[in-house]
CSV table of C-alpha atoms in Angstrom, one decimal:
chain,number,residue,atom,x,y,z
A,1,MET,CA,-23.4,-11.3,21.0
A,2,ARG,CA,-19.8,-12.5,19.3
A,3,PHE,CA,-19.6,-9.4,17.2
A,4,LEU,CA,-19.1,-6.6,20.5
A,5,ALA,CA,-15.5,-8.3,21.1
A,6,PHE,CA,-14.4,-7.5,17.5
A,7,SER,CA,-16.2,-4.2,17.6
A,8,THR,CA,-13.9,-3.8,20.5
A,9,ARG,CA,-10.7,-4.3,19.5
A,10,ASN,CA,-11.9,-2.1,16.6
A,11,ARG,CA,-13.2,0.2,18.9
A,12,LYS,CA,-9.2,0.6,20.0
A,13,GLU,CA,-7.6,0.0,17.1
A,14,LEU,CA,-9.1,2.8,15.3
A,15,LEU,CA,-8.3,5.3,18.8
A,16,ARG,CA,-5.1,4.2,18.7
A,17,ASP,CA,-3.8,5.3,16.0
A,18,PRO,CA,-4.9,8.4,16.4
A,19,ILE,CA,-3.2,10.0,13.0
A,20,SER,CA,-5.7,9.5,10.7
A,21,LEU,CA,-9.1,10.8,13.1
A,22,ILE,CA,-6.9,13.6,14.3
A,23,PHE,CA,-6.5,14.2,10.6
A,24,GLY,CA,-10.0,13.5,9.6
A,25,ILE,CA,-11.3,16.0,11.8
A,26,GLY,CA,-8.7,18.5,12.1
A,27,LEU,CA,-8.7,18.9,7.9
A,28,PRO,CA,-12.6,20.2,8.0
A,29,VAL,CA,-12.6,21.8,11.2
A,30,LEU,CA,-9.7,23.9,9.9
A,31,LEU,CA,-11.8,24.2,6.0
A,32,LEU,CA,-14.9,25.5,8.1
A,33,LEU,CA,-12.2,28.3,10.4
A,34,VAL,CA,-10.6,29.1,7.2
A,35,ILE,CA,-13.4,29.9,4.7
A,36,SER,CA,-15.5,31.5,7.3
A,37,LEU,CA,-12.9,34.5,8.4
A,38,ILE,CA,-12.3,34.7,4.3
A,39,GLU,CA,-16.3,35.1,3.9
A,40,ARG,CA,-16.4,37.6,6.8
A,41,SER,CA,-12.8,39.4,4.9
A,42,VAL,CA,-14.1,39.3,1.5
A,43,SER,CA,-17.5,41.1,0.3
A,44,GLY,CA,-19.4,39.4,-2.4
A,45,MET,CA,-18.8,35.8,-1.9
A,46,ALA,CA,-21.6,33.2,-2.8
A,47,GLU,CA,-24.0,32.8,-0.7
A,48,ILE,CA,-22.9,29.0,-0.2
A,49,PHE,CA,-20.3,30.0,2.3
A,50,SER,CA,-22.4,31.6,4.7
A,51,ILE,CA,-22.1,29.6,8.2
A,52,GLU,CA,-25.7,28.0,7.8
A,53,ASN,CA,-24.5,26.6,4.4
A,54,PHE,CA,-21.4,25.7,4.7
A,55,ALA,CA,-21.5,23.9,8.0
A,56,PRO,CA,-23.8,21.0,6.6
A,57,GLY,CA,-20.9,20.5,3.3
A,58,ILE,CA,-18.3,20.7,5.8
A,59,ALA,CA,-20.1,18.0,7.7
A,60,MET,CA,-20.6,15.7,4.9
A,61,PHE,CA,-16.7,16.1,3.8
A,62,SER,CA,-16.0,14.9,7.6
A,63,LEU,CA,-17.3,12.2,7.4
A,64,SER,CA,-16.4,11.0,4.1
A,65,PHE,CA,-12.5,10.9,6.0
A,66,ILE,CA,-15.3,7.5,7.7
A,67,ALA,CA,-14.4,6.2,4.5
A,68,LEU,CA,-10.5,6.0,4.6
A,69,PHE,CA,-10.8,4.7,7.9
A,70,SER,CA,-12.4,1.4,7.6
A,71,GLY,CA,-11.9,0.9,4.3
A,72,MET,CA,-7.3,0.8,6.2
A,73,LEU,CA,-8.9,-0.8,8.8
A,74,LEU,CA,-10.0,-4.3,7.3
A,75,ALA,CA,-7.7,-3.6,4.4
A,76,ASN,CA,-4.8,-3.9,6.6
A,77,ASP,CA,-6.4,-6.8,9.0
A,78,ARG,CA,-6.4,-8.3,5.3
A,79,SER,CA,-2.8,-7.7,4.5
A,80,SER,CA,-1.8,-9.2,7.5
A,81,SER,CA,-2.9,-13.3,8.4
A,82,PHE,CA,-5.5,-11.5,11.4
A,83,LEU,CA,-7.9,-12.5,9.1
A,84,ALA,CA,-7.7,-15.5,7.9
A,85,ARG,CA,-7.4,-16.6,11.9
A,86,LEU,CA,-10.8,-14.5,12.6
A,87,PHE,CA,-12.0,-16.6,10.0
A,88,ALA,CA,-11.7,-19.6,11.1
A,89,SER,CA,-13.8,-19.1,13.8
A,90,PRO,CA,-16.8,-19.0,14.9
A,91,LEU,CA,-17.8,-15.2,13.5
A,92,ALA,CA,-20.3,-14.8,10.5
A,93,ALA,CA,-19.8,-12.3,7.9
A,94,SER,CA,-22.2,-10.4,9.9
A,95,ASP,CA,-20.4,-9.9,13.0
A,96,TYR,CA,-18.0,-8.9,10.3
A,97,LEU,CA,-19.5,-6.2,8.7
A,98,LEU,CA,-21.1,-4.9,12.8
A,99,GLY,CA,-17.6,-5.3,14.0
A,100,TYR,CA,-16.5,-2.9,11.2
A,101,SER,CA,-19.0,-0.7,11.6
A,102,LEU,CA,-20.2,0.3,15.3
A,103,PRO,CA,-17.0,1.6,16.3
A,104,LEU,CA,-17.3,4.1,13.3
A,105,LEU,CA,-21.1,5.2,14.3
A,106,PRO,CA,-19.8,7.3,17.5
A,107,ILE,CA,-16.3,8.1,16.2
A,108,ALA,CA,-19.0,9.9,12.8
A,109,LEU,CA,-21.4,12.0,15.7
A,110,VAL,CA,-17.7,13.3,17.2
A,111,GLN,CA,-17.2,14.4,14.3
A,112,SER,CA,-20.8,16.3,13.2
A,113,ALA,CA,-20.7,18.0,16.8
A,114,VAL,CA,-17.2,18.8,16.5
A,115,CYS,CA,-17.8,20.6,13.1
A,116,PHE,CA,-21.2,22.4,14.7
A,117,ILE,CA,-19.7,23.4,17.9
A,118,THR,CA,-16.9,24.9,15.0
A,119,ALA,CA,-20.1,26.5,13.5
A,120,PHE,CA,-21.6,28.2,16.4
A,121,PHE,CA,-18.8,30.1,17.1
A,122,LEU,CA,-18.4,31.6,13.6
A,123,GLY,CA,-22.5,32.8,14.1
A,124,LEU,CA,-24.1,29.7,13.6
A,125,SER,CA,-27.3,29.7,15.5
A,126,VAL,CA,-27.8,27.2,18.5
A,127,SER,CA,-30.8,25.4,17.6
A,128,VAL,CA,-32.3,21.8,18.2
A,129,ASN,CA,-32.0,21.7,14.3
A,130,VAL,CA,-28.4,21.0,14.4
A,131,LEU,CA,-29.2,17.9,16.9
A,132,LEU,CA,-31.8,16.8,14.2
A,133,THR,CA,-28.9,17.2,11.3
A,134,ILE,CA,-26.5,15.4,13.5
A,135,LEU,CA,-28.8,11.8,13.8
A,136,VAL,CA,-29.8,12.8,9.9
A,137,LEU,CA,-26.0,12.7,9.0
A,138,ILE,CA,-25.4,9.0,10.5
A,139,PRO,CA,-27.1,7.7,7.3
A,140,VAL,CA,-24.5,9.7,5.4
A,141,ALA,CA,-21.9,7.9,7.8
A,142,ILE,CA,-23.6,4.6,7.3
A,143,LEU,CA,-23.1,5.1,3.0
A,144,PHE,CA,-19.2,6.2,4.2
A,145,ILE,CA,-18.8,3.3,6.2
A,146,GLY,CA,-20.4,1.0,3.0
A,147,ILE,CA,-17.8,2.7,1.3
A,148,GLY,CA,-15.1,2.0,2.6
A,149,LEU,CA,-15.8,-1.9,4.1
A,150,LEU,CA,-16.4,-2.3,0.2
A,151,LEU,CA,-13.4,-0.4,-0.8
A,152,GLY,CA,-11.7,-2.5,2.1
A,153,SER,CA,-13.0,-6.1,0.8
A,154,ILE,CA,-11.9,-5.4,-3.0
A,155,PHE,CA,-8.4,-3.5,-3.1
A,156,SER,CA,-5.3,-3.9,-1.3
A,157,ASN,CA,-4.3,-1.7,2.0
A,158,LYS,CA,-1.6,0.2,-0.3
A,159,GLN,CA,-4.1,1.0,-2.4
A,160,VAL,CA,-7.3,1.5,-0.3
A,161,SER,CA,-6.0,4.8,0.6
A,162,PRO,CA,-5.2,7.0,-2.3
A,163,ILE,CA,-8.5,5.5,-3.9
A,164,CYS,CA,-10.1,6.2,-0.5
A,165,SER,CA,-9.2,10.1,-1.4
A,166,ILE,CA,-10.8,10.0,-4.7
A,167,VAL,CA,-13.7,9.5,-3.2
A,168,VAL,CA,-13.2,12.3,-0.6
A,169,GLN,CA,-12.6,14.2,-3.3
A,170,VAL,CA,-15.8,13.0,-5.8
A,171,ALA,CA,-17.9,13.2,-2.3
A,172,ALA,CA,-16.9,17.4,-2.4
A,173,LEU,CA,-16.9,18.4,-5.8
A,174,SER,CA,-20.1,16.5,-6.6
A,175,SER,CA,-21.8,18.0,-3.1
A,176,GLY,CA,-22.2,21.3,-3.8
A,177,MET,CA,-20.5,22.5,-1.0
A,178,TRP,CA,-18.3,24.8,-2.8
A,179,PHE,CA,-20.3,26.1,-5.2
A,180,ASP,CA,-23.5,26.4,-6.3
A,181,LEU,CA,-25.1,23.0,-8.2
A,182,HIS,CA,-28.2,24.7,-9.6
A,183,GLN,CA,-26.1,27.6,-11.2
A,184,ILE,CA,-23.8,25.3,-13.0
A,185,GLY,CA,-26.9,23.4,-14.1
A,186,GLY,CA,-26.5,20.7,-16.9
A,187,ALA,CA,-25.0,17.6,-17.0
A,188,PHE,CA,-22.6,18.7,-14.5
A,189,LYS,CA,-26.0,18.6,-12.3
A,190,ALA,CA,-27.7,16.0,-13.3
A,191,VAL,CA,-24.3,13.9,-12.9
A,192,CYS,CA,-23.8,15.1,-9.2
A,193,TYR,CA,-27.3,14.9,-8.1
A,194,ALA,CA,-26.9,11.6,-10.0
A,195,LEU,CA,-24.5,10.7,-6.2
A,196,PRO,CA,-25.3,10.8,-3.8
A,197,PHE,CA,-23.3,13.8,-2.5
A,198,ALA,CA,-25.1,16.7,-3.0
A,199,HIS,CA,-28.1,14.8,-1.8
A,200,ALA,CA,-26.3,14.6,1.6
A,201,VAL,CA,-25.5,17.5,2.0
A,202,ASP,CA,-29.0,19.1,1.3
A,203,LEU,CA,-30.2,16.8,3.9
A,204,ALA,CA,-28.3,18.7,6.5
A,205,LYS,CA,-28.9,22.0,4.8
A,206,ILE,CA,-33.0,21.4,4.9
A,207,THR,CA,-32.6,20.1,8.3
A,208,LEU,CA,-30.9,22.9,9.2
A,209,ALA,CA,-33.0,25.4,8.1
A,210,GLY,CA,-35.7,23.5,9.8
A,211,GLY,CA,-37.3,21.8,6.7
A,212,GLY,CA,-39.8,19.1,7.4
A,213,PHE,CA,-39.8,15.3,6.8
A,214,THR,CA,-41.8,16.3,3.5
A,215,ALA,CA,-38.5,18.3,2.5
A,216,ILE,CA,-35.6,16.2,3.5
A,217,TYR,CA,-37.3,12.8,2.4
A,218,PRO,CA,-36.0,12.4,-0.7
A,219,HIS,CA,-32.9,13.3,-0.2
A,220,LEU,CA,-32.9,11.1,3.0
A,221,LEU,CA,-34.5,8.4,0.4
A,222,TRP,CA,-31.5,8.7,-2.2
A,223,VAL,CA,-28.9,9.0,0.4
A,224,ALA,CA,-30.3,5.6,2.5
A,225,GLY,CA,-30.8,3.8,-1.3
A,226,TYR,CA,-27.3,4.2,-1.9
A,227,ALA,CA,-26.4,3.3,1.6
A,228,ALA,CA,-27.8,0.1,1.5
A,229,VAL,CA,-27.1,-0.8,-1.6
A,230,ILE,CA,-23.1,-0.1,-0.8
A,231,PHE,CA,-24.0,-1.8,2.3
A,232,ALA,CA,-25.0,-4.8,0.1
A,233,LEU,CA,-22.3,-4.4,-2.3
A,234,ALA,CA,-19.9,-4.8,0.8
A,235,VAL,CA,-21.4,-8.2,2.3
A,236,ARG,CA,-21.2,-10.1,-0.7
A,237,ALA,CA,-17.8,-8.7,-1.0
A,238,PHE,CA,-16.6,-10.0,1.7
A,239,LYS,CA,-17.7,-12.6,2.0
A,240,LYS,CA,-16.1,-13.5,-1.0
A,241,ARG,CA,-12.8,-12.6,0.5
A,242,MET,CA,-13.5,-15.0,3.0
A,243,LYS,CA,-13.8,-18.1,0.9
A,244,ALA,CA,-11.1,-16.6,-1.5
B,1,MET,CA,-14.8,-41.7,18.3
B,2,LEU,CA,-11.0,-42.9,17.1
B,3,ASN,CA,-10.6,-40.3,14.1
B,4,ALA,CA,-10.1,-36.8,15.0
B,5,VAL,CA,-9.8,-35.7,11.2
B,6,GLU,CA,-11.2,-38.1,8.1
B,7,VAL,CA,-10.4,-36.8,4.7
B,8,ASN,CA,-11.5,-38.0,2.2
B,9,ASN,CA,-10.6,-37.8,-1.3
B,10,LEU,CA,-9.9,-34.1,-0.7
B,11,THR,CA,-9.9,-31.8,-4.0
B,12,LYS,CA,-9.0,-28.1,-4.0
B,13,ARG,CA,-8.7,-26.5,-7.5
B,14,PHE,CA,-8.0,-23.0,-8.9
B,15,LYS,CA,-8.9,-21.9,-12.3
B,16,GLY,CA,-6.8,-24.8,-14.0
B,17,ARG,CA,-4.3,-26.0,-11.7
B,18,THR,CA,-4.7,-28.9,-9.2
B,19,ALA,CA,-3.8,-27.4,-5.6
B,20,VAL,CA,-5.2,-30.7,-3.7
B,21,ASP,CA,-5.6,-33.2,-5.2
B,22,SER,CA,-7.4,-36.3,-3.9
B,23,LEU,CA,-6.5,-36.6,-0.6
B,24,ASN,CA,-7.4,-39.0,1.3
B,25,PHE,CA,-6.0,-39.8,4.9
B,26,SER,CA,-7.1,-40.1,9.0
B,27,ILE,CA,-5.8,-38.4,11.9
B,28,LYS,CA,-6.6,-39.8,15.5
B,29,LYS,CA,-7.3,-37.5,18.8
B,30,GLY,CA,-4.5,-36.4,20.3
B,31,GLU,CA,-2.0,-38.0,17.8
B,32,PHE,CA,0.0,-34.8,16.4
B,33,PHE,CA,0.5,-34.9,12.8
B,34,ALA,CA,3.2,-33.4,10.8
B,35,LEU,CA,2.1,-32.1,6.8
B,36,LEU,CA,5.9,-31.5,5.0
B,37,GLY,CA,6.0,-30.9,1.7
B,38,GLN,CA,8.3,-27.8,-0.4
B,39,ASN,CA,6.6,-24.7,-1.0
B,40,GLY,CA,3.4,-24.7,-3.5
B,41,ALA,CA,2.9,-28.7,-2.9
B,42,GLY,CA,-0.6,-27.7,-1.4
B,43,LYS,CA,0.1,-27.7,2.6
B,44,THR,CA,-1.3,-24.6,3.4
B,45,THR,CA,-4.2,-25.2,0.7
B,46,THR,CA,-4.9,-28.4,2.3
B,47,ILE,CA,-5.2,-26.8,6.1
B,48,ARG,CA,-7.0,-23.8,4.4
B,49,LEU,CA,-9.5,-26.5,3.3
B,50,LEU,CA,-10.0,-28.5,6.8
B,51,CYS,CA,-10.4,-24.7,9.0
B,52,CYS,CA,-13.5,-24.4,6.7
B,53,LEU,CA,-11.3,-21.0,5.2
B,54,LEU,CA,-12.1,-22.6,1.5
B,55,THR,CA,-14.5,-24.7,0.0
B,56,PRO,CA,-13.6,-28.2,-2.1
B,57,THR,CA,-14.1,-28.7,-5.4
B,58,SER,CA,-15.0,-32.0,-4.3
B,59,GLY,CA,-14.4,-34.8,-1.8
B,60,ASP,CA,-15.2,-33.4,2.1
B,61,ALA,CA,-13.8,-33.9,5.3
B,62,VAL,CA,-14.9,-34.7,9.2
B,63,LEU,CA,-13.9,-33.4,11.9
B,64,LEU,CA,-14.8,-34.9,15.1
B,65,GLY,CA,-18.3,-35.4,13.1
B,66,ASP,CA,-19.2,-32.7,11.5
B,67,SER,CA,-18.6,-31.5,7.8
B,68,ILE,CA,-16.7,-28.8,6.5
B,69,ILE,CA,-18.9,-29.0,3.7
B,70,GLU,CA,-22.1,-29.7,6.1
B,71,ASN,CA,-21.0,-27.9,9.1
B,72,PRO,CA,-18.4,-25.9,9.2
B,73,THR,CA,-20.2,-23.6,12.2
B,74,ALA,CA,-19.7,-26.5,14.2
B,75,VAL,CA,-16.3,-27.7,12.6
B,76,LYS,CA,-15.2,-23.7,13.8
B,77,GLN,CA,-16.2,-24.1,16.9
B,78,LYS,CA,-13.5,-26.6,17.7
B,79,LEU,CA,-10.8,-26.0,16.6
B,80,ASN,CA,-8.4,-22.9,16.3
B,81,VAL,CA,-5.2,-21.9,14.1
B,82,SER,CA,-2.2,-20.3,14.2
B,83,PRO,CA,-1.2,-18.8,10.4
B,84,GLN,CA,1.3,-18.8,8.9
B,85,GLU,CA,2.4,-15.4,9.2
B,86,THR,CA,1.8,-12.9,11.7
B,87,ALA,CA,-1.6,-12.7,13.2
B,88,VAL,CA,-2.0,-10.1,16.0
B,89,ALA,CA,-3.7,-7.3,16.5
B,90,PRO,CA,-1.0,-5.4,16.3
B,91,ASN,CA,-2.3,-1.9,18.3
B,92,LEU,CA,-4.2,-4.4,21.1
B,93,SER,CA,-1.6,-5.4,24.0
B,94,VAL,CA,-1.0,-9.3,24.7
B,95,LYS,CA,-3.5,-10.0,26.7
B,96,GLU,CA,-6.2,-7.9,25.5
B,97,ASN,CA,-5.3,-10.1,22.1
B,98,LEU,CA,-5.9,-13.0,24.2
B,99,GLU,CA,-9.1,-11.7,25.8
B,100,LEU,CA,-10.6,-10.8,21.7
B,101,ILE,CA,-10.1,-14.3,20.5
B,102,ALA,CA,-11.3,-16.2,24.4
B,103,ALA,CA,-14.5,-13.5,23.8
B,104,ILE,CA,-15.2,-14.6,19.6
B,105,TYR,CA,-15.3,-18.0,20.7
B,106,GLY,CA,-17.7,-17.7,24.0
B,107,SER,CA,-16.2,-16.4,26.5
B,108,ASN,CA,-17.4,-13.8,29.0
B,109,LYS,CA,-15.6,-11.1,30.1
B,110,GLN,CA,-14.3,-13.1,33.4
B,111,GLU,CA,-13.9,-15.9,31.8
B,112,ALA,CA,-11.7,-14.7,28.8
B,113,GLU,CA,-9.9,-12.7,31.8
B,114,VAL,CA,-9.4,-15.9,33.4
B,115,LYS,CA,-8.3,-17.6,30.6
B,116,ALA,CA,-6.2,-14.8,29.3
B,117,ASN,CA,-3.9,-14.4,32.8
B,118,LYS,CA,-3.5,-18.6,32.9
B,119,MET,CA,-2.4,-18.3,28.6
B,120,LEU,CA,0.7,-15.7,29.5
B,121,THR,CA,1.9,-18.1,32.3
B,122,ALA,CA,1.6,-21.2,30.2
B,123,LEU,CA,3.5,-19.7,27.1
B,124,GLY,CA,5.7,-16.9,29.4
B,125,LEU,CA,4.4,-14.0,28.4
B,126,SER,CA,3.1,-12.5,31.6
B,127,GLU,CA,6.0,-10.1,31.6
B,128,ARG,CA,4.4,-8.5,28.6
B,129,ALA,CA,1.2,-9.1,28.8
B,130,ARG,CA,0.7,-4.7,29.0
B,131,ASP,CA,2.7,-4.2,26.0
B,132,LYS,CA,1.4,-3.6,21.9
B,133,ALA,CA,1.6,-6.4,20.2
B,134,LYS,CA,3.6,-4.9,17.4
B,135,THR,CA,6.5,-4.3,20.1
B,136,LEU,CA,7.0,-8.5,20.4
B,137,SER,CA,9.7,-9.6,18.4
B,138,GLY,CA,9.1,-12.1,15.3
B,139,GLY,CA,9.7,-15.0,17.9
B,140,MET,CA,7.8,-14.1,20.8
B,141,GLN,CA,4.2,-12.9,18.1
B,142,ARG,CA,4.5,-16.2,17.3
B,143,ARG,CA,4.4,-17.8,20.9
B,144,LEU,CA,1.3,-15.1,21.0
B,145,SER,CA,-0.1,-16.4,18.2
B,146,ILE,CA,-0.2,-20.3,19.2
B,147,ALA,CA,-1.1,-18.6,22.4
B,148,MET,CA,-4.3,-17.1,20.9
B,149,ALA,CA,-5.0,-20.5,19.1
B,150,LEU,CA,-4.8,-22.3,22.3
B,151,ILE,CA,-7.1,-19.8,24.0
B,152,SER,CA,-10.3,-21.1,23.2
B,153,ASP,CA,-9.3,-25.3,24.6
B,154,PRO,CA,-9.8,-26.3,21.1
B,155,GLN,CA,-10.3,-29.9,20.2
B,156,ILE,CA,-7.6,-30.0,16.8
B,157,ILE,CA,-5.0,-27.0,16.3
B,158,PHE,CA,-3.5,-25.9,13.4
B,159,LEU,CA,0.2,-24.8,13.2
B,160,ASP,CA,0.6,-23.8,9.8
B,161,GLU,CA,4.9,-23.3,9.2
B,162,PRO,CA,4.3,-22.1,13.1
B,163,THR,CA,8.7,-21.8,13.1
B,164,ILE,CA,9.3,-19.8,9.7
B,165,GLY,CA,11.3,-17.7,10.2
B,166,LEU,CA,12.5,-17.8,13.5
B,167,ASP,CA,16.3,-18.1,14.8
B,168,VAL,CA,17.2,-21.2,16.1
B,169,ARG,CA,16.6,-20.1,19.5
B,170,ALA,CA,13.3,-19.7,19.2
B,171,ARG,CA,12.8,-22.1,17.1
B,172,ARG,CA,14.2,-24.5,19.9
B,173,GLU,CA,11.7,-22.7,22.4
B,174,LEU,CA,8.5,-22.6,20.2
B,175,TRP,CA,9.3,-26.1,19.6
B,176,LYS,CA,9.7,-27.3,23.4
B,177,LEU,CA,6.0,-25.3,24.0
B,178,ILE,CA,4.5,-26.8,20.7
B,179,ARG,CA,6.2,-30.9,22.4
B,180,GLU,CA,4.6,-29.6,25.9
B,181,LEU,CA,1.2,-30.0,23.9
B,182,LYS,CA,1.6,-33.7,22.7
B,183,GLY,CA,-1.2,-36.2,23.4
B,184,LYS,CA,-3.5,-33.4,24.4
B,185,ILE,CA,-5.1,-31.9,21.6
B,186,THR,CA,-4.8,-32.8,17.9
B,187,ILE,CA,-1.9,-31.1,16.0
B,188,ILE,CA,-1.5,-30.5,12.6
B,189,LEU,CA,1.6,-29.1,11.1
B,190,THR,CA,2.9,-28.0,8.6
B,191,THR,CA,6.6,-27.0,7.9
B,192,HIS,CA,9.3,-27.6,5.5
B,193,TYR,CA,11.5,-28.0,7.9
B,194,LEU,CA,12.2,-32.0,8.5
B,195,GLU,CA,14.0,-31.4,11.5
B,196,GLU,CA,10.6,-30.4,12.9
B,197,ALA,CA,8.3,-33.3,11.5
B,198,GLU,CA,11.3,-35.9,12.8
B,199,ALA,CA,11.7,-33.8,16.4
B,200,LEU,CA,7.5,-33.6,17.0
B,201,ALA,CA,5.3,-35.1,15.2
B,202,ASP,CA,4.0,-39.4,15.9
B,203,LYS,CA,2.9,-39.2,12.2
B,204,ILE,CA,4.6,-37.6,9.1
B,205,GLY,CA,2.7,-37.0,5.4
B,206,ILE,CA,5.1,-35.9,2.7
B,207,MET,CA,2.5,-34.4,0.0
B,208,HIS,CA,3.9,-33.4,-3.4
B,209,TYR,CA,2.1,-31.7,-5.9
B,210,GLY,CA,-1.1,-31.7,-4.4
B,211,LYS,CA,-1.4,-35.7,-4.0
B,212,ILE,CA,-0.2,-37.5,-0.5
B,213,ARG,CA,3.4,-39.6,-1.6
B,214,MET,CA,3.5,-41.1,1.5
B,215,LEU,CA,1.5,-41.5,5.0
B,216,GLY,CA,3.3,-42.7,8.1
B,217,SER,CA,6.1,-42.6,11.6
B,218,LEU,CA,9.1,-41.4,10.9
B,219,ASP,CA,9.9,-45.6,11.1
B,220,GLN,CA,7.5,-46.4,9.1
B,221,ILE,CA,8.4,-44.0,5.7
B,222,LYS,CA,12.2,-44.8,6.1
B,223,GLU,CA,11.3,-48.4,5.9
B,224,ALA,CA,9.2,-48.2,3.0
B,225,THR,CA,11.8,-45.9,1.0
B,226,GLY,CA,14.8,-48.1,2.4
B,227,GLN,CA,15.9,-44.7,3.0
B,228,LYS,CA,18.2,-44.2,6.3
B,229,THR,CA,17.1,-40.6,6.7
B,230,LEU,CA,13.4,-38.7,6.5
B,231,GLU,CA,15.3,-36.1,4.3
B,232,ASP,CA,16.9,-38.8,1.6
B,233,ALA,CA,12.7,-40.2,1.7
B,234,PHE,CA,11.9,-36.8,1.3
B,235,PHE,CA,13.8,-36.2,-2.4
B,236,MET,CA,13.1,-39.8,-3.2
B,237,LEU,CA,9.5,-39.2,-3.3
B,238,THR,CA,9.5,-35.5,-4.5
B,239,GLU,CA,12.3,-35.8,-6.8
B,240,LYS,CA,11.0,-37.5,-10.3
B,241,GLU,CA,8.3,-34.4,-10.4
B,242,VAL,CA,11.5,-31.7,-10.1
B,243,GLU,CA,13.4,-33.3,-13.1
């Protein structure tokens, strides 16, 4: 249970440096408010900007900041000798990865909850599907935690922040939250659906609309598969770093 | 078992460069061993090998009966380290840093708190217990770093350049603290301050280009080199390769 002590430390480090957390929660909420208000004022806006379509996209976008949180936490620890001290302790590689990941899951749940509570005020129907959507977004959160841990294991603390910003942008642009990928079609759509982010948004949209397991299963599998591969790569990179 | 550390042909190579070259030495239980050398001599790599932070290219070291290659987990449970650079969690308080390390080495919450309080008193950190570690001065952070290394009750402690960058007063205070540990646990200190080794160590190893050039007490080194001071002996043992 050594990982619990490390996990507690990471939770405190994250919560005591709240600027990035506020940014990670506040920016998506601001976007949701602005786009919804524009959508109400301007007639003829695309269907993707209706609250039931846009809120799941914003929820995914919000979770993409988790990569920044986990990446920066790990990279900052690496930049000091703090991690070297811990590497000399009896902590195993699994303790580190659990310790870094666990405190981020409640934060991810709060992010999703804040996003959907905001959406309620903008006209989203209150239903049990919202709770299910928050649950199916957990693998998406794990995917972004894994991306952050992978980047934090490879790059320095000065490199992680801009690289994670690129990840956030790629996630947003390829997710279909800003434009309908089916209308664009072609190679762009194929590339976007080869990545996990469009599947993450579809997963949330379908669950919110009350779609059954058969409908969400392919998207869930795609996201979970990516999360597993990214986490495996992060474990490998972290173990290599431990012996570097 | 008289020896805390037995190093046998320990070697580490990095892409064609030999950082540690066939080291052979032993350190007795309770001994204060200082490893001297210029920057790049291989001191930190040696410490990293003994702490199981690096895998040797060849050779082995046995710490209190356990091999760093065959049983690193058992080795890690017996030692603790105060790394060269500041190694504290910046947003945790002084007490929380101590409790964290105690918990990582197996203490439950109550035990960790008792140990932390004891360590705060012993190292004169009680007044700053609630302050975040990042608000401490450099000297106080080093003090905390050493307290974090001691809280697990290690049988062997590694102090890697503990006084580097400290002012004279902070260094002298840290020496006093380190001196109080002598005889209680095995201490392995790396430093390039010769006066630090002279003031503190029972046994000194002079390292140069990855090799141990001389090993012994201060008097033995002076006698073997025919020099009056450790500094003269150090220069004599290390200058040839510099030219």
